[in-house]
C-alpha positions as a Python dict, from the first residue, in 0.01 Angstrom:
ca = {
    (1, 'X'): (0, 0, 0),
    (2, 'X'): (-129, -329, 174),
    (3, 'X'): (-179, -333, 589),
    (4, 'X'): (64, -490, 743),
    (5, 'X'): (34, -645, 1124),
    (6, 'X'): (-35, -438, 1365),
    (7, 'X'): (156, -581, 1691),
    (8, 'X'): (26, -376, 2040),
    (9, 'X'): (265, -453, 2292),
    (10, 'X'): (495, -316, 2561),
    (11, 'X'): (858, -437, 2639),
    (12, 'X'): (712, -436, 2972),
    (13, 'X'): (481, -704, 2919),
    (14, 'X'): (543, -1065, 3012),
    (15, 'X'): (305, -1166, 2721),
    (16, 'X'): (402, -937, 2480),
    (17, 'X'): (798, -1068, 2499),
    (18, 'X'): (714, -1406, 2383),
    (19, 'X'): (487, -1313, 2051),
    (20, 'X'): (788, -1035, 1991),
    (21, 'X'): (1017, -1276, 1946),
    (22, 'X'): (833, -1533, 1816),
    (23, 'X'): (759, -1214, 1554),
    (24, 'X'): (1147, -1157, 1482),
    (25, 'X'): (1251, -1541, 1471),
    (26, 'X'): (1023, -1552, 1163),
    (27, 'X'): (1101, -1232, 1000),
    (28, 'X'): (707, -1163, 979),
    (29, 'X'): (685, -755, 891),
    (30, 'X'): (522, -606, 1155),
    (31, 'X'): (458, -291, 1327),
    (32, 'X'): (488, -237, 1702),
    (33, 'X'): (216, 30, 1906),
    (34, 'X'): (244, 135, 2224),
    (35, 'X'): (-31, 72, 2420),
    (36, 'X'): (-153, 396, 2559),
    (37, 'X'): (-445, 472, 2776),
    (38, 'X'): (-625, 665, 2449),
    (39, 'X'): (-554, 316, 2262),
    (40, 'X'): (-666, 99, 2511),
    (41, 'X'): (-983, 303, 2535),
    (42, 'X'): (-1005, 337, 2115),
    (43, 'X'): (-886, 25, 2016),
    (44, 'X'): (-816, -262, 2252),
    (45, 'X'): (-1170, -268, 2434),
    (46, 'X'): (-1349, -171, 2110),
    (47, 'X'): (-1219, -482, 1964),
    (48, 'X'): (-1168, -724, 2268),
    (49, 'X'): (-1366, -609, 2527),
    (50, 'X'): (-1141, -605, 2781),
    (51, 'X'): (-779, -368, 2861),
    (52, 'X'): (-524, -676, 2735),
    (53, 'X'): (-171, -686, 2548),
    (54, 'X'): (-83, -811, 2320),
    (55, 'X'): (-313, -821, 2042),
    (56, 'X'): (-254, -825, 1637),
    (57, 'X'): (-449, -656, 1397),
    (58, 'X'): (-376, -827, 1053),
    (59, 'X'): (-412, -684, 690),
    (60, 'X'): (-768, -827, 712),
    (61, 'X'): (-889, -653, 1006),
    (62, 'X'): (-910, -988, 1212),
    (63, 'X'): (-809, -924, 1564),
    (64, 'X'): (-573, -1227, 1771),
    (65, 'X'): (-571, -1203, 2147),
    (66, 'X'): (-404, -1459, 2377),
    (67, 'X'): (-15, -1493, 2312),
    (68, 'X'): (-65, -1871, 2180),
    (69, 'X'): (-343, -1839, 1960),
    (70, 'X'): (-130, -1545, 1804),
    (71, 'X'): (138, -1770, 1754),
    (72, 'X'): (-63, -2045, 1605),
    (73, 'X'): (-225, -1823, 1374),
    (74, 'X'): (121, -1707, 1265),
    (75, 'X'): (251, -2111, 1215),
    (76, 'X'): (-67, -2143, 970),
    (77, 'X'): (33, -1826, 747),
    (78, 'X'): (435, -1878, 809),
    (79, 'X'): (524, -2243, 811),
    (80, 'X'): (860, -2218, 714),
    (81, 'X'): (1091, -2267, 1002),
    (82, 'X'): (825, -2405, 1271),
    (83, 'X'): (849, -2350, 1596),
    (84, 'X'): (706, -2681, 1691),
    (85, 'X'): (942, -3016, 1684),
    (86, 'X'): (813, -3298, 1448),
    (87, 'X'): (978, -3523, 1714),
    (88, 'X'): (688, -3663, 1966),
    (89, 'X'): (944, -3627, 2263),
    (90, 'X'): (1044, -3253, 2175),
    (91, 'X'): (718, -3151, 2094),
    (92, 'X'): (559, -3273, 2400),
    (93, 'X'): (838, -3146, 2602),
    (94, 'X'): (816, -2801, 2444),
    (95, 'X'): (413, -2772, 2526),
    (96, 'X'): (476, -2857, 2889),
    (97, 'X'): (735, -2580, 2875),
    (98, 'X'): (508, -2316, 2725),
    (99, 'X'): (234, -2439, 3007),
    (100, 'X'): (449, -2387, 3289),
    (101, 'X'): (601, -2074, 3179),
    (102, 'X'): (325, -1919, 3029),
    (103, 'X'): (97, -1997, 3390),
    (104, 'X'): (329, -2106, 3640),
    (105, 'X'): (580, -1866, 3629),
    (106, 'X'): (377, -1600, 3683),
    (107, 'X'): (429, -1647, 4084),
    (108, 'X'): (871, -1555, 4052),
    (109, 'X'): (740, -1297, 3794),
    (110, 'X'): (514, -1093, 3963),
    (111, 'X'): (713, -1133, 4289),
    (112, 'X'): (1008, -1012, 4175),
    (113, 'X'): (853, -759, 4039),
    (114, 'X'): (626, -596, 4235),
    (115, 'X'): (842, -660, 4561),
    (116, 'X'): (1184, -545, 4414),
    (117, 'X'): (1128, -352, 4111),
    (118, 'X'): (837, -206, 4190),
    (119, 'X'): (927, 192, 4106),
    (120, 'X'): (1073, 83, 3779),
    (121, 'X'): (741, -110, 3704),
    (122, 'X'): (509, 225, 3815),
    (123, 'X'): (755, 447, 3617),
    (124, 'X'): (727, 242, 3338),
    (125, 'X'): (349, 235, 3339),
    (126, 'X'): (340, 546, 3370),
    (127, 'X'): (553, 619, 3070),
    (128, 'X'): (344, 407, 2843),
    (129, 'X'): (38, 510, 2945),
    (130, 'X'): (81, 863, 2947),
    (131, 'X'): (334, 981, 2771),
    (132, 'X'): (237, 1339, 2745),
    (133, 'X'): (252, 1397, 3076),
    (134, 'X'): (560, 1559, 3278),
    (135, 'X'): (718, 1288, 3540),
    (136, 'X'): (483, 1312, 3841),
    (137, 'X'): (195, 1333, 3600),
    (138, 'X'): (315, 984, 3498),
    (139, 'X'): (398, 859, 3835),
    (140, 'X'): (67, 928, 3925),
    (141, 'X'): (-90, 746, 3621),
    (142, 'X'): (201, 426, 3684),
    (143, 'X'): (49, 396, 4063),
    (144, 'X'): (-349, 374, 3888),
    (145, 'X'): (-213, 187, 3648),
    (146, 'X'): (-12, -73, 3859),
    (147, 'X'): (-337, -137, 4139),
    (148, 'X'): (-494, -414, 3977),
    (149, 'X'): (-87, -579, 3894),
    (150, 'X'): (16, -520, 4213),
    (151, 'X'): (-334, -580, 4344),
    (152, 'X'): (-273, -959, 4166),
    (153, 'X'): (-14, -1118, 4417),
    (154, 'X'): (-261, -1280, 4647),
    (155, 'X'): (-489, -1437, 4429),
    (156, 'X'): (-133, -1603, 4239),
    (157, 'X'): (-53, -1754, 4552),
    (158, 'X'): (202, -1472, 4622),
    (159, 'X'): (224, -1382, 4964),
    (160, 'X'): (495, -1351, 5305),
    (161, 'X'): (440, -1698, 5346),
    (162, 'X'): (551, -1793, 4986),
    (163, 'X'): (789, -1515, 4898),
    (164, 'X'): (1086, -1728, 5016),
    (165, 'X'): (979, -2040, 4876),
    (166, 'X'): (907, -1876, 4533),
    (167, 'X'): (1280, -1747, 4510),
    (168, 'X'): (1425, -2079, 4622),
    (169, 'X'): (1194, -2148, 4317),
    (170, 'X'): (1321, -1932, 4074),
    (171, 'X'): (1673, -1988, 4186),
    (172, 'X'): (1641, -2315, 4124),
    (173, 'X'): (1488, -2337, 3815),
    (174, 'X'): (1743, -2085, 3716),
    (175, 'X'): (2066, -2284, 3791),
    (176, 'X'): (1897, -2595, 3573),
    (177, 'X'): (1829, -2369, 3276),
    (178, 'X'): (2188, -2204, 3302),
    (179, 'X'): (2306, -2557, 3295),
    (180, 'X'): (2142, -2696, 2975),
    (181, 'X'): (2203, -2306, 2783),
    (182, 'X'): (2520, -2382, 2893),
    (183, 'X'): (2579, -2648, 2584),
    (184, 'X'): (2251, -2573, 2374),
    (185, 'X'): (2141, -2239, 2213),
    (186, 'X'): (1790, -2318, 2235),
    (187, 'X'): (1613, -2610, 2483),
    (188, 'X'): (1587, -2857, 2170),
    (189, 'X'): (1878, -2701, 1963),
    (190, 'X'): (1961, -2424, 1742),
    (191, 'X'): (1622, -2359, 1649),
    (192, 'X'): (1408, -2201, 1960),
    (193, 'X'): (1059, -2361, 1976),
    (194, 'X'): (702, -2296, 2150),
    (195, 'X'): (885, -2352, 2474),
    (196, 'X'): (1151, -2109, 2469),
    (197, 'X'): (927, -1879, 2324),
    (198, 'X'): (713, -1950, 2643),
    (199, 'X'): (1001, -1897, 2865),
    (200, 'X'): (1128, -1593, 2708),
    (201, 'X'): (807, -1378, 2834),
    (202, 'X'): (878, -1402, 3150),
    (203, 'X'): (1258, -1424, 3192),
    (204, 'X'): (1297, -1140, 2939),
    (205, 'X'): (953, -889, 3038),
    (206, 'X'): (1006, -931, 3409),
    (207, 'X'): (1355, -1104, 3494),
    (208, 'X'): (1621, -952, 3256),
    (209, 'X'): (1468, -635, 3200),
    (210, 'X'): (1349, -501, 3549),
    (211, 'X'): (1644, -428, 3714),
    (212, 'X'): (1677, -565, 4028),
    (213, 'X'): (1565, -919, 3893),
    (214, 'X'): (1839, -820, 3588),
    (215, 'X'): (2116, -805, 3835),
    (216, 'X'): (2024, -1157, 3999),
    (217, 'X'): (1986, -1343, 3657),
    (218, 'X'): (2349, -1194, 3596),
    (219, 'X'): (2509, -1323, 3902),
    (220, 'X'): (2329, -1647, 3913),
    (221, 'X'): (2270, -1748, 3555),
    (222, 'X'): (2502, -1581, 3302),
    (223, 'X'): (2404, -1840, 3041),
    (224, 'X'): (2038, -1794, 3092),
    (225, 'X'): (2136, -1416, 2971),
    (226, 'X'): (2311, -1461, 2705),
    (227, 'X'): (1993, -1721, 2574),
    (228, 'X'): (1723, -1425, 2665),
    (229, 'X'): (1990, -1238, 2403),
    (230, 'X'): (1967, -1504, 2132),
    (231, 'X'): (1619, -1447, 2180),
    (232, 'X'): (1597, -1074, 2168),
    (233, 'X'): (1819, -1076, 1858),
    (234, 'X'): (1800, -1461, 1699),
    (235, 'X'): (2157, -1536, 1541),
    (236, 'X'): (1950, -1729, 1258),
    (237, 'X'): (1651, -1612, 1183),
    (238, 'X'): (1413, -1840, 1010),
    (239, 'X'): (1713, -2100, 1054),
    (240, 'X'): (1864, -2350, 1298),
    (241, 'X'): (1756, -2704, 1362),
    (242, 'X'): (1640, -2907, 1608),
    (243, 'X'): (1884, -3180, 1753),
    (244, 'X'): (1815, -3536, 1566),
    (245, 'X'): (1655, -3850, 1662),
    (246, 'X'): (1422, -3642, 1873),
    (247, 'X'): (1648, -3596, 2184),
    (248, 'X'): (1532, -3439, 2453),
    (249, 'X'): (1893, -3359, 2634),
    (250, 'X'): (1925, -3484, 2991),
    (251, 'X'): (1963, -3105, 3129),
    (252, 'X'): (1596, -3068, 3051),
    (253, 'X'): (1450, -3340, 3267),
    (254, 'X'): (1477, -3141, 3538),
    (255, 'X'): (1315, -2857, 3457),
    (256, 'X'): (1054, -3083, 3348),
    (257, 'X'): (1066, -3221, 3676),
    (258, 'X'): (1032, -2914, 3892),
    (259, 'X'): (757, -2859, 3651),
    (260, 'X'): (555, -3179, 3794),
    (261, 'X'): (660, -3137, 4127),
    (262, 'X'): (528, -2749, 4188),
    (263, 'X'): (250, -2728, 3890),
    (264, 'X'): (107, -3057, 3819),
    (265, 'X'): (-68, -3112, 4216),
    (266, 'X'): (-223, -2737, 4081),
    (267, 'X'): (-333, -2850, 3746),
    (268, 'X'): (-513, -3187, 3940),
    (269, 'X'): (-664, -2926, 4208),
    (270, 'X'): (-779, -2699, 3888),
    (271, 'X'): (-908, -3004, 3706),
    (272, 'X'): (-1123, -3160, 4013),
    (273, 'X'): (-1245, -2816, 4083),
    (274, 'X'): (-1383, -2717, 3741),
    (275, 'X'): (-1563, -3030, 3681),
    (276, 'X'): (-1764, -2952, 4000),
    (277, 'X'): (-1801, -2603, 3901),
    (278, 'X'): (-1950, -2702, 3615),
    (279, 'X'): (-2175, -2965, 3701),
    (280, 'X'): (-2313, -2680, 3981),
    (281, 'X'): (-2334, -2450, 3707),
    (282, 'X'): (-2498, -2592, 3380),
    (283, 'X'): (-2598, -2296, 3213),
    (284, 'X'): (-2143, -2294, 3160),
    (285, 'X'): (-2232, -2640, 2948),
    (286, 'X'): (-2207, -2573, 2531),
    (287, 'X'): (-2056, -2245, 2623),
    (288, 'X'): (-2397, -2034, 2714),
    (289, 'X'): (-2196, -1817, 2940),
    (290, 'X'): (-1804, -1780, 2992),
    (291, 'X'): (-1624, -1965, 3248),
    (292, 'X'): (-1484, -1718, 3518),
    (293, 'X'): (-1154, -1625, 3572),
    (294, 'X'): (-1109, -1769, 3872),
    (295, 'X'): (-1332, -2036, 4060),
    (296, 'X'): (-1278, -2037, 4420),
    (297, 'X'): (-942, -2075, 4614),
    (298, 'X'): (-714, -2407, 4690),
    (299, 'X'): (-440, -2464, 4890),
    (300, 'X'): (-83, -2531, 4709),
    (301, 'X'): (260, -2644, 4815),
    (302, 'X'): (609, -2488, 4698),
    (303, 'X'): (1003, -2562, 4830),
    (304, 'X'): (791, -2675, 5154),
    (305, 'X'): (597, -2371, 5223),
    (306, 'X'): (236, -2388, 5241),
    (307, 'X'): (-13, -2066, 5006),
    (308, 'X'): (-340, -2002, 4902),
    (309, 'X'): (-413, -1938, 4555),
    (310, 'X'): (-711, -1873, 4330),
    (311, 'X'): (-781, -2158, 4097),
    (312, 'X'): (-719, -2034, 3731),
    (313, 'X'): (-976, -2292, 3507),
    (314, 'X'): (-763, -2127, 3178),
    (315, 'X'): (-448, -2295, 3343),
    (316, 'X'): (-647, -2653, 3213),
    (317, 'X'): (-712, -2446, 2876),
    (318, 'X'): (-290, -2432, 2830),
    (319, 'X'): (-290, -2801, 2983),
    (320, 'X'): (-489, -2948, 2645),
    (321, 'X'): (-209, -2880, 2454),
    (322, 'X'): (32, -3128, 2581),
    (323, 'X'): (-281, -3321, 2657),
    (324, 'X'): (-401, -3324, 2279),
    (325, 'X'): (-73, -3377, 2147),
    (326, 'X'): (-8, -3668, 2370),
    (327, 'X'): (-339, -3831, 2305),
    (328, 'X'): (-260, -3775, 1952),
    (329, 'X'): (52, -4034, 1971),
    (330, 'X'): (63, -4384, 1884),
    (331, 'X'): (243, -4678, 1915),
    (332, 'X'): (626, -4641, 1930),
    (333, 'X'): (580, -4239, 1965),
    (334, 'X'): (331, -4287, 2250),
    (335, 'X'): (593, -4515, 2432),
    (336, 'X'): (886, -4249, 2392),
    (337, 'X'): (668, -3931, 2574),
    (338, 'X'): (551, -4134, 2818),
    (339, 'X'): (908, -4267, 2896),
    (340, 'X'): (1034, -3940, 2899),
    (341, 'X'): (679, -3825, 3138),
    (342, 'X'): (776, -4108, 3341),
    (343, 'X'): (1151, -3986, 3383),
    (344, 'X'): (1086, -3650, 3477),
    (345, 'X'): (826, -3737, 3724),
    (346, 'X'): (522, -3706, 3506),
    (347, 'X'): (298, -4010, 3549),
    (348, 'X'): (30, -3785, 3652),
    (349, 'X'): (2, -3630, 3321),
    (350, 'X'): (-61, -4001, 3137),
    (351, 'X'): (-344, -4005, 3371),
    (352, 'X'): (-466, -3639, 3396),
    (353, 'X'): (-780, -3657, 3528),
    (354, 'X'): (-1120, -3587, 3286),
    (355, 'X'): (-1254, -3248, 3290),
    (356, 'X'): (-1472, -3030, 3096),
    (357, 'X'): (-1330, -2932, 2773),
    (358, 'X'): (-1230, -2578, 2728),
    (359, 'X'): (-1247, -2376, 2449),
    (360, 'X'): (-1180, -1962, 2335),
    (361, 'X'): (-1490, -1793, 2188),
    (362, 'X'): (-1486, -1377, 2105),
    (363, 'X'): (-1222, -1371, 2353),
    (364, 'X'): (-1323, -1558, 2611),
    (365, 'X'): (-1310, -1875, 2792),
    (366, 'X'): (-1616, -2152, 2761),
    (367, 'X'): (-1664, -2497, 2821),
    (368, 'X'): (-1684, -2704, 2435),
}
């Protein structure tokens, strides 16, 4: 019998939501492992290098890490139905999506979390991890388990001096997407694309499911539920379209807007920052050495209140997206996205500032 996929992820995981469904939209066969400590140890560092979910493990023994390049590598081997708009207007607006959820919305996730949820999370760890064990057993392993999560919040920006501003956040971008699924399945139709696939990780992983955050997303944004349940369970699989003539529907600018207003001033920060990094450090040129994870701190602004966050350089990796797709355009196509950038605040994406290209070798991030 021929290998299927082998999908490791936990419902748990923001990351692992978002290739799950992307997984069940397309009907691609598949079969889900729970990540436990024995696999991590056996499987996930022996072939990455590092303890990360999800990965896929195809019929040819490849191995995809990073929840976009999984996707991608899906769209090349299951075109029907893509996931990506033809339109230049959708398509753009659906990469900026995936960017800000994917990066962004890590700060409402990991707050909620880990501030109201946090002995579901550790119990939940725990269970995954170590599922052998009787319940303190586990809750001992969730606490180990949940350090270097928990131990996250600062260096995201997440902090007493945010926490407020980061629910006004949330809330916010909350009663705009409850808005628009009020009248649209999906954000560009009844087809879901890259963005709401982008979305779904962490409104599903860490919103819906954790229950605490489940019980605001109820009260505030019952349409916003029932599209994380399209999601979970798509009505048409492999099916739906995407509205015509490339409209991007009004309820969307502002979500694109909050996007420029709270990310974009980050993104400029990131971009500055690398390209000194990088000129200090030349042995990161042609990709001798991987780019850290982080590269210093910067300050950041959000709903007024002033943080400190670590600067991310793979936040700029996400960024090329959009940024290659919108350099791609020309002509009449190039004049609709940057109308629409222009409309939802985004002239600072039409003139991102150069940096160092990034690119994804054996796992990790280098400079081209």
């Amino acid at each position: 019998m021929a290998r299927g996929y082998d999908f490791y992820g936990a419902e748990v995981s923001y990351f692992s939501g978002k290739v799950r469904a992307y997984l069940r939209y397309k009907r691609i066969p598949f079969s889900e492992i729970t990540p436990t400590r024995d696999i991590y140890r056996n499987i996930i560092l022996a072939r990455v290098g590092w303890p990360v979910i999800p990965i896929v493990v195809t019929p040819e023994d490849e191995t995809w890490q990073d929840s976009s390049e999984i996707i991608d590598n899906f769209e090349q081997r299951f075109p029907e139905a893509s996931i990506y708009p033809e339109g230049p207007r959708q398509k753009l607006a659906a990469l900026l999506i995936e960017t800000y959820a994917d990066e962004w919305l890590k700060l409402p996730a990991m707050h909620y979390r880990w501030t109201k949820n946090r002995d579901f999370a550790i119990a939940e760890f725990g269970r995954l991890s170590r599922p052998d064990l009787d319940e303190a057993g586990r809750r001992e392993v969730g606490e180990q388990t949940a350090k270097p999560f928990a131990g996250a919040l600062p260096f995201l920006g997440v902090s007493e001096a945010t926490a407020a501003a980061i629910e006004r956040s949330y809330e916010g971008l909350l009663a705009e997407l409850d808005a628009h699924f009020a009248s649209h399945d999906f954000l560009f139709g009844t087809r879901p694309s890259i963005g709401d696939f982008g979305l779904y990780g962490p409104l599903y992983a860490h919103q819906y499911r954790d229950p605490a955050s489940g019980e605001i997303m109820k009260r505030l944004a019952p349409n916003v539920v029932n599209w994380v349940q399209r999601m979970t369970k798509p009505p048409q699989p492999k099916g739906g379209a995407f509205l015509p003539n490339d409209e991007v529907p009004a309820t969307i600018i502002p979500v694109l807007a909050r996007m420029m207003r709270e990310f974009l001033p980050v993104l400029e920060k990131t971009a500055v920052a690398l390209s000194a990094h990088v000129e200090a450090h030349p042995q990161l040129i042609a990709g001798k050495n991987p780019v850290p994870r982080a590269i210093g701190q910067h300050e950041f602004t959000l709903e007024g209140a002033t943080g400190t966050r670590a600067i991310f350089p793979f936040e700029l990796w996400m960024l090329q997206r959009p940024l290659d797709f919108l350099a791609s355009l020309q002509g009449e196509k190039a004049e609709a996205a940057r109308a629409m950038l222009k409309e939802a605040g985004g002239e600072g994406i039409i003139s991102f500032p150069a940096f160092p290209r990034l690119t994804r070798r054996q796992f990790q991030l280098v400079v081209e």
